[in-house]
mmCIF file of C-alpha atoms in Angstrom:
data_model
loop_
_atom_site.group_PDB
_atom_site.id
_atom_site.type_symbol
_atom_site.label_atom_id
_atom_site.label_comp_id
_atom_site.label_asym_id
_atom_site.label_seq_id
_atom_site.Cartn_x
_atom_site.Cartn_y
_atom_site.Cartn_z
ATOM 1 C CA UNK A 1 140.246 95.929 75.192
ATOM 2 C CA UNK A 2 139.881 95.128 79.140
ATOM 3 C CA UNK A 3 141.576 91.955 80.029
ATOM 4 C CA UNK A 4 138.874 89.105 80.604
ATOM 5 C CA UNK A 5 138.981 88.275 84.208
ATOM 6 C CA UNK A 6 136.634 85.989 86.018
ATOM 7 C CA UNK A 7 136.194 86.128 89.910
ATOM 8 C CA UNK A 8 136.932 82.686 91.631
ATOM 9 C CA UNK A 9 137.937 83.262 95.216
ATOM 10 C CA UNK A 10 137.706 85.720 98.039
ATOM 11 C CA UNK A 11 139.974 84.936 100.478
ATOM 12 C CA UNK A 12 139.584 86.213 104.202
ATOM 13 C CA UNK A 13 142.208 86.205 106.704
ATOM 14 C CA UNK A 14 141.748 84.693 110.376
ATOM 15 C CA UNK A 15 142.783 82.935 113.367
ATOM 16 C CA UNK A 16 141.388 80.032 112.718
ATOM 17 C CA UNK A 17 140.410 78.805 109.282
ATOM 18 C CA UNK A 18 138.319 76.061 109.756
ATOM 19 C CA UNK A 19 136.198 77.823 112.404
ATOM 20 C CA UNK A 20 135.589 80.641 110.493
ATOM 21 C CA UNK A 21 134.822 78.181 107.337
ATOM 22 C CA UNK A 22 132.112 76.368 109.893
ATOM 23 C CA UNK A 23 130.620 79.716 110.557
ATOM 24 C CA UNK A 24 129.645 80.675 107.585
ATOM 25 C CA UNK A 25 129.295 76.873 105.667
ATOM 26 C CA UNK A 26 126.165 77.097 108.773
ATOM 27 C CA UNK A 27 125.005 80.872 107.272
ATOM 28 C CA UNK A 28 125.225 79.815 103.850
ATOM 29 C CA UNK A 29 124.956 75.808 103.205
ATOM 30 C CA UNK A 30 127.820 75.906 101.159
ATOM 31 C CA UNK A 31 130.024 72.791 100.870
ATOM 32 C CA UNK A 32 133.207 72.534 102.204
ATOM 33 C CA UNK A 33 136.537 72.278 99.978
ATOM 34 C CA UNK A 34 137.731 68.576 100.066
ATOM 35 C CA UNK A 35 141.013 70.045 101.032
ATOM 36 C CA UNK A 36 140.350 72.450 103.626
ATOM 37 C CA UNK A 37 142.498 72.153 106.734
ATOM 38 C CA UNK A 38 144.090 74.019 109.726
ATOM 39 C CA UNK A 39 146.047 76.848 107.184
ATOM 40 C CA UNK A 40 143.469 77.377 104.696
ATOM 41 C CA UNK A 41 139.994 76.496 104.484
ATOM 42 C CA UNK A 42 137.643 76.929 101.577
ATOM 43 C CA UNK A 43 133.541 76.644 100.809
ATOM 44 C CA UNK A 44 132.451 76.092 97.467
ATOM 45 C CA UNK A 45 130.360 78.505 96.153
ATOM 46 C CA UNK A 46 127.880 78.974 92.991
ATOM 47 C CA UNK A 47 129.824 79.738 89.499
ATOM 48 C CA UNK A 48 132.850 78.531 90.848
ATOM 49 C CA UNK A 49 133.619 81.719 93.602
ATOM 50 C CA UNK A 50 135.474 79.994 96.795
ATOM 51 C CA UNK A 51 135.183 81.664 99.556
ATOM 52 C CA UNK A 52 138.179 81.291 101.472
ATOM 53 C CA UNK A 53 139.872 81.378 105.011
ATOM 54 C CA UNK A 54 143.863 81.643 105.779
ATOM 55 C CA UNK A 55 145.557 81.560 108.965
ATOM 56 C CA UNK A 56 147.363 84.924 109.736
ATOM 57 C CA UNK A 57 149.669 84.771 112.691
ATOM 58 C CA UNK A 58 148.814 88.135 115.128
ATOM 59 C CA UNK A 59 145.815 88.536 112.986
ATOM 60 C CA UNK A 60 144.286 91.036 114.220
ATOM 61 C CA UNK A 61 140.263 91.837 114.129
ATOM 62 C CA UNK A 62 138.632 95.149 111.784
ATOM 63 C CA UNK A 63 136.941 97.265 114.303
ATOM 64 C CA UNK A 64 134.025 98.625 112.499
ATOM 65 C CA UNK A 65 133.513 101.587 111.640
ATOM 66 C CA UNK A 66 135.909 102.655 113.577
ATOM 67 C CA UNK A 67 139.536 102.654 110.631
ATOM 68 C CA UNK A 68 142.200 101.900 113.930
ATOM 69 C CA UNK A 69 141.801 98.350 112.186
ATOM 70 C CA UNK A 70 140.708 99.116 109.240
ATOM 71 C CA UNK A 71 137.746 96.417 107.366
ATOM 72 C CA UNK A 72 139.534 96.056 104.081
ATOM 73 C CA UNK A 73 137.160 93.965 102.818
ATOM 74 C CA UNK A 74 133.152 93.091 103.555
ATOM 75 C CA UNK A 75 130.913 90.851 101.969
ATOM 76 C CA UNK A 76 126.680 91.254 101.374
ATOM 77 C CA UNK A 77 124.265 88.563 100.983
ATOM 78 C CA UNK A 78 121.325 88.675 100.087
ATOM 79 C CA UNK A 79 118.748 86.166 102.326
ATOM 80 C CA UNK A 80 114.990 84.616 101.694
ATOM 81 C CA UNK A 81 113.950 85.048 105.322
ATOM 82 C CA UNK A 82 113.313 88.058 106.881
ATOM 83 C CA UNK A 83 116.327 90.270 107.865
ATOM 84 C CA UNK A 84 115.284 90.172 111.487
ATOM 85 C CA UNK A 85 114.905 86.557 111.080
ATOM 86 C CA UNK A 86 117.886 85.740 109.049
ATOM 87 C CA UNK A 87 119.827 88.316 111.547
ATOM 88 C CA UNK A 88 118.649 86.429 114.534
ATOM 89 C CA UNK A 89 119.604 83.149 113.172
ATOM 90 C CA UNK A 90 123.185 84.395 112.093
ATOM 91 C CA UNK A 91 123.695 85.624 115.586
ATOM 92 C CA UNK A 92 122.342 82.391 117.278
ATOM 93 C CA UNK A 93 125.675 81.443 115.104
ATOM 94 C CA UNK A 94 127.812 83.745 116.641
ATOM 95 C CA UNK A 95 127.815 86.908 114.636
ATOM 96 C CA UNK A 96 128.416 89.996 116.256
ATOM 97 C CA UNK A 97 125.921 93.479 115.383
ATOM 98 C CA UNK A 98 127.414 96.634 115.656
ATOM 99 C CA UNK A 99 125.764 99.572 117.222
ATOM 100 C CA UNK A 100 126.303 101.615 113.670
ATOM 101 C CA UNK A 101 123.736 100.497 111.264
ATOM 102 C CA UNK A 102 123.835 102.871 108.058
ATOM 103 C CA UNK A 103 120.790 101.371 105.889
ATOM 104 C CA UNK A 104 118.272 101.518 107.964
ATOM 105 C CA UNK A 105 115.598 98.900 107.206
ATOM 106 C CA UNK A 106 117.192 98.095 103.806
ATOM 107 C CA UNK A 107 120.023 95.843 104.706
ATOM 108 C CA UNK A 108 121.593 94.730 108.337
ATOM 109 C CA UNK A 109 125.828 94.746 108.950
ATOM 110 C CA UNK A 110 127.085 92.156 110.846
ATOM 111 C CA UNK A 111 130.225 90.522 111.798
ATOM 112 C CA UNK A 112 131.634 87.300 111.921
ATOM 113 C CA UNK A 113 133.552 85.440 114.831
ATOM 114 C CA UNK A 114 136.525 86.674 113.697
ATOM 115 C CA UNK A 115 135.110 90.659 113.211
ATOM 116 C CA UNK A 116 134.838 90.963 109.601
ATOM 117 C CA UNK A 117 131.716 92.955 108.780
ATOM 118 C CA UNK A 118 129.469 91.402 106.223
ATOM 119 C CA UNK A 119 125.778 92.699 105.078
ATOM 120 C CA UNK A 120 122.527 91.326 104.981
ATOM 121 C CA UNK A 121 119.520 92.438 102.478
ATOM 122 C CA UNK A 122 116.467 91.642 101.130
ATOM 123 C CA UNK A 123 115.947 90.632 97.610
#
């Protein structure tokens, strides 16, 4: 019998915790931890999942595709709007769009401030 595991955190490294937490509590409208602060900052997501951010001395950002940094990690979303709305508002935020874009007009990858690539899609 598998051992019962529940998800409750993904935890992203960065620079800078609590900008990175800003960043995407404005993409998502997720509330902030009560005890986020300059090390490690948290949002509060549905079911329990935190998403979180810790400070990494020399961090140092994924360069996708490209593996000399490799991404280790991405996250999707899915998003009401339109992806070229939703895509424009997230990079009114300050995410970044790479040139590579493998799903054509099915889902968009981004990044965030700190270069972590994270999708977009439709329902």
């Amino acid at each position: 019998m598998p051992v019962q595991m529940k998800l409750v955190a993904i935890t992203l490294d960065c620079p800078d915790p609590l900008a990175l937490a800003s960043f995407y509590q404005q993409a998502t409208g997720l509330e902030p931890h009560p005890k986020s602060d300059a090390d490690f900052a948290g949002l509060n997501g549905e079911y329990g999942l935190l998403i979180g951010f810790q400070r990494v001395d020399g961090y140092r950002a994924p360069r996708w595709p490209d593996q000399t940094v490799p991404q280790q990690l991405h996250i999707c979303f899915q998003v009401e709007d339109d992806l070229a709305e939703a895509e424009d508002r997230l990079l009114k935020l300050g995410a970044g769009k790479p040139d590579h874009q493998p799903h054509g007009d099915k889902a968009r990858v981004l990044t965030d401030p700190e270069g972590h690539p994270f999708c977009i899609t439709r329902r």
